[in-house]
């Protein structure tokens, strides 16, 4: 029987790569639902190709526009819109797996819906764990969901671990996440204040959306990945480390207590972890180019402050700060960073001020141990409001 797949965020880079993998295995998978925020034209073409039962837009205006286009094309697709519709297609009884690729805290509710419904949850939205924390993990446990990481780093860790999670704590010494260093790894630190959005979005190895590209440039994406790894693999914050690996061939490593290190290698192509998540515990073709070891360039590694400038990536250390602070602090950090990056992309603040927005928000918002989705959303809103005020104050000054 074919597996029905819901793709949350089908028009983003993860969503389009997921559809590319699925198109190679239509004998195994059926697209059940596609969702998007604003890109009506792209999701319409996806509907024409894959003919899902449902297409969901985040907002009513885009939903009504898509509904008109679907009707005009004569496509057998039911169009819905709004947050409740996202939850519906994530928890629908006919769905086997959900690709969670909605960027930011907006993806938390449908992720929780899928978790409560016991779905195979392919997690590309790191914010579900960063914001949701124990609330999200409890939903996964109670719902009997299968949680599989799609971020290349976390998928690499997962592939490098023993099959039985019960043995992880007894065997693991350290999880080492690799980072490319982004576009400014070697740039003079005193010029970072002049970085433009276009420069920050020009990643040297990966093709990604604008928000995550900026996060890679500041290394905040790695901070969020450290937080996610803490929850995914149940290790302590002190067992997590980051090393710069500019070639992006080794995607992450696990160091065991006997000092052995197991790593996962591959070309920098998101179709590899996507294919693994869809087929786990089996393996299917992904469409990615294979590594050519005869022509592989030398692989190098650097410490985060290898060039003597720890201020190049100050945001990375916020991961450990948040993990060791009050429950909910990670959610505050995520919300602040989303506001800060948006402000930078809109040219309201400088590149180097992203970190200042994050630290100022952490200093002013003290979370009260969120217990459910409502608490998390309230904390997220409070943090965003505070971060937005900090941005406005910076613009004035």
mmCIF file of C-alpha atoms in Angstrom:
data_model
loop_
_atom_site.group_PDB
_atom_site.id
_atom_site.type_symbol
_atom_site.label_atom_id
_atom_site.label_comp_id
_atom_site.label_asym_id
_atom_site.label_seq_id
_atom_site.Cartn_x
_atom_site.Cartn_y
_atom_site.Cartn_z
ATOM 1 C CA UNK A 1 0.000 0.000 0.000
ATOM 2 C CA UNK A 2 1.274 3.467 -0.867
ATOM 3 C CA UNK A 3 2.122 5.817 1.988
ATOM 4 C CA UNK A 4 0.193 9.088 2.062
ATOM 5 C CA UNK A 5 2.445 12.096 2.665
ATOM 6 C CA UNK A 6 1.519 15.589 3.838
ATOM 7 C CA UNK A 7 4.126 18.249 3.054
ATOM 8 C CA UNK A 8 3.968 21.306 5.295
ATOM 9 C CA UNK A 9 5.722 24.055 3.353
ATOM 10 C CA UNK A 10 5.773 22.459 -0.091
ATOM 11 C CA UNK A 11 6.953 25.606 -1.907
ATOM 12 C CA UNK A 12 10.120 26.049 0.160
ATOM 13 C CA UNK A 13 13.469 24.414 -0.539
ATOM 14 C CA UNK A 14 12.757 21.383 1.670
ATOM 15 C CA UNK A 15 9.273 20.996 0.226
ATOM 16 C CA UNK A 16 10.391 21.126 -3.393
ATOM 17 C CA UNK A 17 13.235 18.702 -2.700
ATOM 18 C CA UNK A 18 10.779 16.349 -0.988
ATOM 19 C CA UNK A 19 8.556 16.378 -4.052
ATOM 20 C CA UNK A 20 11.587 15.666 -6.227
ATOM 21 C CA UNK A 21 12.380 12.560 -4.146
ATOM 22 C CA UNK A 22 8.735 11.465 -4.123
ATOM 23 C CA UNK A 23 8.527 11.829 -7.904
ATOM 24 C CA UNK A 24 11.163 9.096 -8.159
ATOM 25 C CA UNK A 25 9.135 6.676 -6.025
ATOM 26 C CA UNK A 26 5.494 7.092 -6.977
ATOM 27 C CA UNK A 27 5.088 3.348 -6.588
ATOM 28 C CA UNK A 28 5.677 3.789 -2.827
ATOM 29 C CA UNK A 29 4.330 7.235 -1.990
ATOM 30 C CA UNK A 30 1.247 9.343 -2.655
ATOM 31 C CA UNK A 31 1.058 13.076 -1.958
ATOM 32 C CA UNK A 32 -1.953 13.573 0.308
ATOM 33 C CA UNK A 33 -1.705 17.306 1.080
ATOM 34 C CA UNK A 34 0.454 20.282 0.147
ATOM 35 C CA UNK A 35 0.628 23.520 2.120
ATOM 36 C CA UNK A 36 2.148 26.940 1.483
ATOM 37 C CA UNK A 37 2.070 30.506 2.763
ATOM 38 C CA UNK A 38 1.839 32.813 -0.255
ATOM 39 C CA UNK A 39 3.198 31.172 -3.436
ATOM 40 C CA UNK A 40 -0.043 30.417 -5.240
ATOM 41 C CA UNK A 41 1.496 29.866 -8.674
ATOM 42 C CA UNK A 42 4.028 27.314 -7.446
ATOM 43 C CA UNK A 43 1.642 25.288 -5.314
ATOM 44 C CA UNK A 44 -0.830 25.290 -8.220
ATOM 45 C CA UNK A 45 1.789 23.685 -10.475
ATOM 46 C CA UNK A 46 2.557 21.175 -7.715
ATOM 47 C CA UNK A 47 -1.133 20.341 -7.455
ATOM 48 C CA UNK A 48 -1.290 19.809 -11.217
ATOM 49 C CA UNK A 49 1.640 17.390 -11.079
ATOM 50 C CA UNK A 50 0.902 15.428 -7.899
ATOM 51 C CA UNK A 51 -2.880 15.847 -7.544
ATOM 52 C CA UNK A 52 -3.118 15.802 -3.752
ATOM 53 C CA UNK A 53 -6.463 15.506 -2.018
ATOM 54 C CA UNK A 54 -5.863 18.797 -0.200
ATOM 55 C CA UNK A 55 -3.975 22.045 -0.744
ATOM 56 C CA UNK A 56 -3.774 24.449 2.182
ATOM 57 C CA UNK A 57 -2.750 28.106 2.238
ATOM 58 C CA UNK A 58 -1.831 29.831 5.478
ATOM 59 C CA UNK A 59 -4.136 32.800 4.880
ATOM 60 C CA UNK A 60 -7.632 33.240 3.493
ATOM 61 C CA UNK A 61 -6.780 35.640 0.663
ATOM 62 C CA UNK A 62 -4.198 33.280 -0.825
ATOM 63 C CA UNK A 63 -6.507 30.331 -0.191
ATOM 64 C CA UNK A 64 -9.396 31.862 -2.096
ATOM 65 C CA UNK A 65 -7.082 32.780 -4.958
ATOM 66 C CA UNK A 66 -5.755 29.216 -5.131
ATOM 67 C CA UNK A 67 -9.280 27.797 -4.970
ATOM 68 C CA UNK A 68 -10.265 29.855 -8.012
ATOM 69 C CA UNK A 69 -7.210 28.737 -9.934
ATOM 70 C CA UNK A 70 -7.701 25.063 -9.008
ATOM 71 C CA UNK A 71 -11.323 25.216 -10.127
ATOM 72 C CA UNK A 72 -10.382 26.897 -13.397
ATOM 73 C CA UNK A 73 -7.798 24.179 -14.067
ATOM 74 C CA UNK A 74 -10.308 21.447 -13.242
ATOM 75 C CA UNK A 75 -7.988 19.850 -10.687
ATOM 76 C CA UNK A 76 -9.451 17.319 -8.195
ATOM 77 C CA UNK A 77 -7.997 19.175 -5.194
ATOM 78 C CA UNK A 78 -9.858 20.526 -2.173
ATOM 79 C CA UNK A 79 -8.447 23.905 -1.105
ATOM 80 C CA UNK A 80 -8.433 24.968 2.552
ATOM 81 C CA UNK A 81 -6.788 27.785 4.481
ATOM 82 C CA UNK A 82 -5.841 28.826 7.990
ATOM 83 C CA UNK A 83 -4.083 27.313 11.002
ATOM 84 C CA UNK A 84 -6.850 24.817 11.725
ATOM 85 C CA UNK A 85 -6.599 23.443 8.191
ATOM 86 C CA UNK A 86 -2.849 22.922 8.640
ATOM 87 C CA UNK A 87 -3.558 20.900 11.764
ATOM 88 C CA UNK A 88 -6.233 18.911 9.920
ATOM 89 C CA UNK A 89 -4.004 17.721 7.080
ATOM 90 C CA UNK A 90 -1.221 16.941 9.571
ATOM 91 C CA UNK A 91 -3.386 14.698 11.750
ATOM 92 C CA UNK A 92 -5.759 13.234 9.128
ATOM 93 C CA UNK A 93 -6.378 9.486 9.659
ATOM 94 C CA UNK A 94 -5.311 8.692 6.084
ATOM 95 C CA UNK A 95 -1.874 10.320 6.476
ATOM 96 C CA UNK A 96 1.120 8.095 7.191
ATOM 97 C CA UNK A 97 3.904 10.679 7.295
ATOM 98 C CA UNK A 98 4.223 14.455 7.612
ATOM 99 C CA UNK A 99 7.156 16.446 6.247
ATOM 100 C CA UNK A 100 7.352 19.413 8.614
ATOM 101 C CA UNK A 101 9.091 22.129 6.608
ATOM 102 C CA UNK A 102 7.268 25.310 7.628
ATOM 103 C CA UNK A 103 9.943 27.789 8.694
ATOM 104 C CA UNK A 104 9.693 29.295 12.157
ATOM 105 C CA UNK A 105 7.295 29.024 15.072
ATOM 106 C CA UNK A 106 4.337 28.953 12.652
ATOM 107 C CA UNK A 107 5.059 25.265 12.100
ATOM 108 C CA UNK A 108 4.702 24.333 15.770
ATOM 109 C CA UNK A 109 0.937 23.751 15.888
ATOM 110 C CA UNK A 110 0.706 21.354 12.900
ATOM 111 C CA UNK A 111 3.797 19.522 14.188
ATOM 112 C CA UNK A 112 2.074 19.034 17.532
ATOM 113 C CA UNK A 113 -1.075 17.881 15.742
ATOM 114 C CA UNK A 114 0.919 15.270 13.829
ATOM 115 C CA UNK A 115 2.681 14.171 17.008
ATOM 116 C CA UNK A 116 -0.577 13.771 18.930
ATOM 117 C CA UNK A 117 -1.959 11.741 16.012
ATOM 118 C CA UNK A 118 0.995 9.343 16.078
ATOM 119 C CA UNK A 119 2.348 10.122 12.607
ATOM 120 C CA UNK A 120 5.813 9.526 11.221
ATOM 121 C CA UNK A 121 7.039 13.078 11.636
ATOM 122 C CA UNK A 122 9.898 14.141 9.376
ATOM 123 C CA UNK A 123 11.197 17.186 11.189
ATOM 124 C CA UNK A 124 12.824 19.823 9.004
ATOM 125 C CA UNK A 125 11.364 22.628 11.129
ATOM 126 C CA UNK A 126 13.921 22.841 13.932
ATOM 127 C CA UNK A 127 11.782 25.414 15.721
ATOM 128 C CA UNK A 128 9.271 22.710 16.709
ATOM 129 C CA UNK A 129 11.867 21.386 19.132
ATOM 130 C CA UNK A 130 13.575 24.697 19.874
ATOM 131 C CA UNK A 131 10.281 26.347 20.789
ATOM 132 C CA UNK A 132 8.297 23.276 21.819
ATOM 133 C CA UNK A 133 10.983 21.594 23.910
ATOM 134 C CA UNK A 134 9.562 19.165 26.459
ATOM 135 C CA UNK A 135 5.989 20.044 25.453
ATOM 136 C CA UNK A 136 6.682 18.765 21.954
ATOM 137 C CA UNK A 137 8.571 15.666 23.141
ATOM 138 C CA UNK A 138 5.718 14.769 25.484
ATOM 139 C CA UNK A 139 3.275 14.991 22.555
ATOM 140 C CA UNK A 140 5.488 12.664 20.506
ATOM 141 C CA UNK A 141 5.673 10.163 23.371
ATOM 142 C CA UNK A 142 1.972 10.237 24.237
ATOM 143 C CA UNK A 143 0.863 10.067 20.612
ATOM 144 C CA UNK A 144 3.263 7.266 19.732
ATOM 145 C CA UNK A 145 4.705 9.286 16.855
ATOM 146 C CA UNK A 146 7.967 8.417 15.123
ATOM 147 C CA UNK A 147 10.250 11.452 15.100
ATOM 148 C CA UNK A 148 12.893 11.478 12.348
ATOM 149 C CA UNK A 149 15.299 14.423 11.830
ATOM 150 C CA UNK A 150 15.635 15.915 8.338
ATOM 151 C CA UNK A 151 18.203 18.659 8.976
ATOM 152 C CA UNK A 152 21.350 17.309 7.351
ATOM 153 C CA UNK A 153 23.306 17.560 10.601
ATOM 154 C CA UNK A 154 20.763 15.762 12.760
ATOM 155 C CA UNK A 155 20.079 13.153 10.117
ATOM 156 C CA UNK A 156 23.836 12.528 10.014
ATOM 157 C CA UNK A 157 23.925 12.090 13.791
ATOM 158 C CA UNK A 158 20.922 9.764 13.664
ATOM 159 C CA UNK A 159 22.591 7.667 10.969
ATOM 160 C CA UNK A 160 25.780 7.480 13.064
ATOM 161 C CA UNK A 161 24.067 6.262 16.242
ATOM 162 C CA UNK A 162 23.266 2.688 17.297
ATOM 163 C CA UNK A 163 19.836 1.485 16.191
ATOM 164 C CA UNK A 164 18.612 1.040 19.764
ATOM 165 C CA UNK A 165 18.088 4.463 21.427
ATOM 166 C CA UNK A 166 18.192 2.827 24.868
ATOM 167 C CA UNK A 167 21.952 2.369 24.450
ATOM 168 C CA UNK A 168 22.731 5.927 23.386
ATOM 169 C CA UNK A 169 23.403 7.354 26.845
ATOM 170 C CA UNK A 170 25.736 4.481 27.739
ATOM 171 C CA UNK A 171 27.830 4.787 24.583
ATOM 172 C CA UNK A 172 27.926 8.446 23.519
ATOM 173 C CA UNK A 173 30.670 10.768 24.692
ATOM 174 C CA UNK A 174 29.944 13.689 22.381
ATOM 175 C CA UNK A 175 27.863 14.775 19.403
ATOM 176 C CA UNK A 176 29.800 16.981 16.992
ATOM 177 C CA UNK A 177 27.791 19.113 14.579
ATOM 178 C CA UNK A 178 29.638 20.431 11.562
ATOM 179 C CA UNK A 179 29.177 23.929 10.190
ATOM 180 C CA UNK A 180 30.305 25.345 6.864
ATOM 181 C CA UNK A 181 31.109 28.705 8.426
ATOM 182 C CA UNK A 182 28.825 30.435 5.961
ATOM 183 C CA UNK A 183 29.875 33.210 3.564
ATOM 184 C CA UNK A 184 31.812 35.240 6.169
ATOM 185 C CA UNK A 185 34.063 32.590 7.688
ATOM 186 C CA UNK A 186 37.202 34.458 6.607
ATOM 187 C CA UNK A 187 35.867 37.976 6.204
ATOM 188 C CA UNK A 188 37.407 40.706 8.340
ATOM 189 C CA UNK A 189 35.324 41.014 11.491
ATOM 190 C CA UNK A 190 35.379 44.807 11.458
ATOM 191 C CA UNK A 191 33.561 44.780 8.091
ATOM 192 C CA UNK A 192 30.622 42.631 9.192
ATOM 193 C CA UNK A 193 28.576 45.684 10.151
ATOM 194 C CA UNK A 194 28.474 46.531 6.421
ATOM 195 C CA UNK A 195 27.140 43.149 5.247
ATOM 196 C CA UNK A 196 24.131 43.434 2.919
ATOM 197 C CA UNK A 197 21.169 41.017 2.825
ATOM 198 C CA UNK A 198 22.269 39.891 -0.615
ATOM 199 C CA UNK A 199 25.738 38.968 0.671
ATOM 200 C CA UNK A 200 24.322 37.162 3.708
ATOM 201 C CA UNK A 201 22.005 35.077 1.542
ATOM 202 C CA UNK A 202 24.800 33.886 -0.778
ATOM 203 C CA UNK A 203 25.710 30.612 0.949
ATOM 204 C CA UNK A 204 28.838 28.955 -0.480
ATOM 205 C CA UNK A 205 27.552 25.349 -0.364
ATOM 206 C CA UNK A 206 23.793 25.100 0.125
ATOM 207 C CA UNK A 207 20.784 26.507 -1.714
ATOM 208 C CA UNK A 208 18.412 27.675 1.031
ATOM 209 C CA UNK A 209 15.726 30.212 1.857
ATOM 210 C CA UNK A 210 16.677 33.756 2.855
ATOM 211 C CA UNK A 211 15.988 33.392 6.561
ATOM 212 C CA UNK A 212 18.042 30.230 7.074
ATOM 213 C CA UNK A 213 20.803 31.644 4.865
ATOM 214 C CA UNK A 214 21.136 34.630 7.192
ATOM 215 C CA UNK A 215 21.092 32.262 10.171
ATOM 216 C CA UNK A 216 23.964 30.358 8.579
ATOM 217 C CA UNK A 217 25.903 33.574 8.120
ATOM 218 C CA UNK A 218 25.491 34.501 11.814
ATOM 219 C CA UNK A 219 25.826 30.848 12.945
ATOM 220 C CA UNK A 220 22.452 31.156 14.690
ATOM 221 C CA UNK A 221 21.303 28.188 12.620
ATOM 222 C CA UNK A 222 23.961 26.145 14.414
ATOM 223 C CA UNK A 223 22.822 27.491 17.788
ATOM 224 C CA UNK A 224 19.294 26.315 17.013
ATOM 225 C CA UNK A 225 20.672 22.967 15.830
ATOM 226 C CA UNK A 226 22.557 22.524 19.110
ATOM 227 C CA UNK A 227 19.291 23.069 20.976
ATOM 228 C CA UNK A 228 17.467 20.663 18.664
ATOM 229 C CA UNK A 229 20.167 18.006 19.116
ATOM 230 C CA UNK A 230 19.827 18.286 22.889
ATOM 231 C CA UNK A 231 16.152 17.337 22.663
ATOM 232 C CA UNK A 232 16.417 14.857 19.794
ATOM 233 C CA UNK A 233 19.166 12.726 21.270
ATOM 234 C CA UNK A 234 18.745 13.255 25.002
ATOM 235 C CA UNK A 235 22.327 14.343 25.689
ATOM 236 C CA UNK A 236 23.436 17.083 28.054
ATOM 237 C CA UNK A 237 24.386 20.510 26.650
ATOM 238 C CA UNK A 238 28.010 19.838 27.575
ATOM 239 C CA UNK A 239 28.038 16.785 25.279
ATOM 240 C CA UNK A 240 27.361 18.966 22.228
ATOM 241 C CA UNK A 241 30.106 20.553 20.186
ATOM 242 C CA UNK A 242 30.449 22.407 16.861
ATOM 243 C CA UNK A 243 33.357 22.369 14.425
ATOM 244 C CA UNK A 244 33.709 24.326 11.186
ATOM 245 C CA UNK A 245 34.056 22.084 8.141
ATOM 246 C CA UNK A 246 33.970 24.372 5.070
ATOM 247 C CA UNK A 247 33.514 21.618 2.469
ATOM 248 C CA UNK A 248 30.179 20.352 3.949
ATOM 249 C CA UNK A 249 31.040 16.731 3.147
ATOM 250 C CA UNK A 250 30.944 15.372 6.705
ATOM 251 C CA UNK A 251 27.524 16.416 7.934
ATOM 252 C CA UNK A 252 28.051 15.535 11.597
ATOM 253 C CA UNK A 253 29.794 13.022 13.846
ATOM 254 C CA UNK A 254 29.292 10.981 16.992
ATOM 255 C CA UNK A 255 32.228 10.442 19.316
ATOM 256 C CA UNK A 256 31.880 7.336 21.466
ATOM 257 C CA UNK A 257 33.272 6.668 24.933
ATOM 258 C CA UNK A 258 36.045 4.503 23.490
ATOM 259 C CA UNK A 259 37.144 7.619 21.460
ATOM 260 C CA UNK A 260 35.896 6.132 18.167
ATOM 261 C CA UNK A 261 34.232 8.682 15.888
ATOM 262 C CA UNK A 262 31.481 7.693 13.452
ATOM 263 C CA UNK A 263 30.615 10.219 10.732
ATOM 264 C CA UNK A 264 28.113 10.451 7.889
ATOM 265 C CA UNK A 265 29.411 11.775 4.568
ATOM 266 C CA UNK A 266 27.615 12.893 1.457
ATOM 267 C CA UNK A 267 27.225 15.644 -1.094
ATOM 268 C CA UNK A 268 25.541 18.819 0.254
ATOM 269 C CA UNK A 269 22.095 17.884 -1.071
ATOM 270 C CA UNK A 270 18.987 17.877 1.125
ATOM 271 C CA UNK A 271 17.464 15.071 -0.911
ATOM 272 C CA UNK A 272 19.746 12.621 0.919
ATOM 273 C CA UNK A 273 18.314 13.135 4.449
ATOM 274 C CA UNK A 274 14.834 13.548 2.976
ATOM 275 C CA UNK A 275 15.041 10.182 1.218
ATOM 276 C CA UNK A 276 16.342 8.542 4.398
ATOM 277 C CA UNK A 277 13.539 9.995 6.489
ATOM 278 C CA UNK A 278 10.890 8.868 4.017
ATOM 279 C CA UNK A 279 12.210 5.315 3.744
ATOM 280 C CA UNK A 280 13.714 4.644 7.195
ATOM 281 C CA UNK A 281 14.810 2.059 8.183
ATOM 282 C CA UNK A 282 15.286 1.227 4.492
ATOM 283 C CA UNK A 283 17.205 3.236 1.883
ATOM 284 C CA UNK A 284 15.907 4.574 -1.421
ATOM 285 C CA UNK A 285 17.516 6.563 -4.224
ATOM 286 C CA UNK A 286 17.528 10.310 -3.648
ATOM 287 C CA UNK A 287 18.674 11.748 -6.965
ATOM 288 C CA UNK A 288 21.730 13.317 -5.321
ATOM 289 C CA UNK A 289 25.150 13.118 -6.914
ATOM 290 C CA UNK A 290 27.414 10.491 -5.353
ATOM 291 C CA UNK A 291 30.738 11.383 -3.751
ATOM 292 C CA UNK A 292 33.701 10.932 -6.063
ATOM 293 C CA UNK A 293 36.524 9.974 -3.714
ATOM 294 C CA UNK A 294 39.082 10.057 -6.524
ATOM 295 C CA UNK A 295 38.445 13.769 -7.089
ATOM 296 C CA UNK A 296 37.323 14.797 -3.611
ATOM 297 C CA UNK A 297 38.966 17.968 -2.384
ATOM 298 C CA UNK A 298 40.863 17.830 0.932
ATOM 299 C CA UNK A 299 38.586 18.094 3.960
ATOM 300 C CA UNK A 300 39.560 20.658 6.590
ATOM 301 C CA UNK A 301 38.331 21.537 10.064
ATOM 302 C CA UNK A 302 38.541 24.697 12.148
ATOM 303 C CA UNK A 303 37.581 25.753 15.641
ATOM 304 C CA UNK A 304 34.835 28.354 15.810
ATOM 305 C CA UNK A 305 37.337 31.055 16.833
ATOM 306 C CA UNK A 306 40.238 29.593 14.845
ATOM 307 C CA UNK A 307 41.048 32.973 13.358
ATOM 308 C CA UNK A 308 41.302 34.598 16.784
ATOM 309 C CA UNK A 309 37.949 36.351 16.504
ATOM 310 C CA UNK A 310 35.338 34.740 18.789
ATOM 311 C CA UNK A 311 33.130 37.770 18.093
ATOM 312 C CA UNK A 312 32.634 36.561 14.507
ATOM 313 C CA UNK A 313 29.880 34.162 15.590
ATOM 314 C CA UNK A 314 28.722 35.406 19.015
ATOM 315 C CA UNK A 315 25.227 33.986 18.565
ATOM 316 C CA UNK A 316 26.409 30.382 18.712
ATOM 317 C CA UNK A 317 27.085 30.527 22.447
ATOM 318 C CA UNK A 318 23.482 31.550 23.085
ATOM 319 C CA UNK A 319 22.502 27.907 22.527
ATOM 320 C CA UNK A 320 24.246 26.709 25.691
ATOM 321 C CA UNK A 321 23.065 29.778 27.591
ATOM 322 C CA UNK A 322 19.446 29.074 26.644
ATOM 323 C CA UNK A 323 19.663 25.344 27.386
ATOM 324 C CA UNK A 324 21.028 26.021 30.871
ATOM 325 C CA UNK A 325 18.485 28.755 31.630
ATOM 326 C CA UNK A 326 14.811 28.601 32.618
ATOM 327 C CA UNK A 327 12.471 26.401 30.590
ATOM 328 C CA UNK A 328 11.176 28.398 27.650
ATOM 329 C CA UNK A 329 14.351 30.442 27.143
ATOM 330 C CA UNK A 330 15.020 28.645 23.863
ATOM 331 C CA UNK A 331 11.611 29.797 22.625
ATOM 332 C CA UNK A 332 12.491 33.385 23.526
ATOM 333 C CA UNK A 333 15.746 33.127 21.586
ATOM 334 C CA UNK A 334 14.045 31.698 18.517
ATOM 335 C CA UNK A 335 11.368 34.411 18.450
ATOM 336 C CA UNK A 336 13.889 37.198 18.902
ATOM 337 C CA UNK A 337 16.063 35.841 16.115
ATOM 338 C CA UNK A 338 13.157 35.609 13.674
ATOM 339 C CA UNK A 339 12.304 39.264 14.299
ATOM 340 C CA UNK A 340 15.958 40.312 14.079
ATOM 341 C CA UNK A 341 16.601 38.485 10.812
ATOM 342 C CA UNK A 342 13.432 39.894 9.270
ATOM 343 C CA UNK A 343 14.512 43.386 10.317
ATOM 344 C CA UNK A 344 17.936 42.865 8.758
ATOM 345 C CA UNK A 345 16.464 41.575 5.509
ATOM 346 C CA UNK A 346 14.221 44.659 5.456
ATOM 347 C CA UNK A 347 17.319 46.824 6.069
ATOM 348 C CA UNK A 348 16.007 48.149 9.398
ATOM 349 C CA UNK A 349 19.084 47.021 11.333
ATOM 350 C CA UNK A 350 22.675 46.134 10.510
ATOM 351 C CA UNK A 351 23.964 42.574 10.252
ATOM 352 C CA UNK A 352 25.937 42.875 13.501
ATOM 353 C CA UNK A 353 22.837 44.108 15.334
ATOM 354 C CA UNK A 354 21.023 40.786 14.920
ATOM 355 C CA UNK A 355 22.962 39.445 17.901
ATOM 356 C CA UNK A 356 22.159 42.557 19.946
ATOM 357 C CA UNK A 357 18.427 42.104 19.359
ATOM 358 C CA UNK A 358 18.706 38.499 20.525
ATOM 359 C CA UNK A 359 20.673 39.256 23.695
ATOM 360 C CA UNK A 360 18.514 42.239 24.629
ATOM 361 C CA UNK A 361 15.336 40.177 24.232
ATOM 362 C CA UNK A 362 16.766 37.369 26.365
ATOM 363 C CA UNK A 363 17.607 39.921 29.035
ATOM 364 C CA UNK A 364 14.084 41.352 29.156
ATOM 365 C CA UNK A 365 11.797 38.319 28.701
ATOM 366 C CA UNK A 366 11.762 35.791 31.531
ATOM 367 C CA UNK A 367 9.731 32.665 30.637
ATOM 368 C CA UNK A 368 7.458 30.905 33.120
ATOM 369 C CA UNK A 369 7.929 27.205 32.288
ATOM 370 C CA UNK A 370 5.413 26.766 29.428
ATOM 371 C CA UNK A 371 3.213 23.696 29.815
ATOM 372 C CA UNK A 372 1.197 23.590 26.593
ATOM 373 C CA UNK A 373 0.788 25.092 23.126
ATOM 374 C CA UNK A 374 -1.080 28.115 24.444
ATOM 375 C CA UNK A 375 1.757 28.933 26.855
ATOM 376 C CA UNK A 376 4.316 28.542 24.076
ATOM 377 C CA UNK A 377 2.405 30.785 21.682
ATOM 378 C CA UNK A 378 1.937 33.426 24.384
ATOM 379 C CA UNK A 379 5.667 33.364 25.148
ATOM 380 C CA UNK A 380 6.451 33.535 21.440
ATOM 381 C CA UNK A 381 4.200 36.582 21.012
ATOM 382 C CA UNK A 382 5.658 38.314 24.063
ATOM 383 C CA UNK A 383 9.201 37.716 22.829
ATOM 384 C CA UNK A 384 8.416 38.963 19.333
ATOM 385 C CA UNK A 385 6.844 42.118 20.661
ATOM 386 C CA UNK A 386 9.846 42.859 22.834
ATOM 387 C CA UNK A 387 12.287 42.138 19.988
ATOM 388 C CA UNK A 388 10.296 44.367 17.635
ATOM 389 C CA UNK A 389 10.498 47.213 20.151
ATOM 390 C CA UNK A 390 14.245 46.751 20.414
ATOM 391 C CA UNK A 391 14.483 46.924 16.614
ATOM 392 C CA UNK A 392 12.464 50.135 16.587
ATOM 393 C CA UNK A 393 14.716 51.655 19.270
ATOM 394 C CA UNK A 394 17.789 50.734 17.229
ATOM 395 C CA UNK A 395 16.324 52.330 14.112
ATOM 396 C CA UNK A 396 15.683 55.564 16.006
ATOM 397 C CA UNK A 397 19.194 55.652 17.435
#
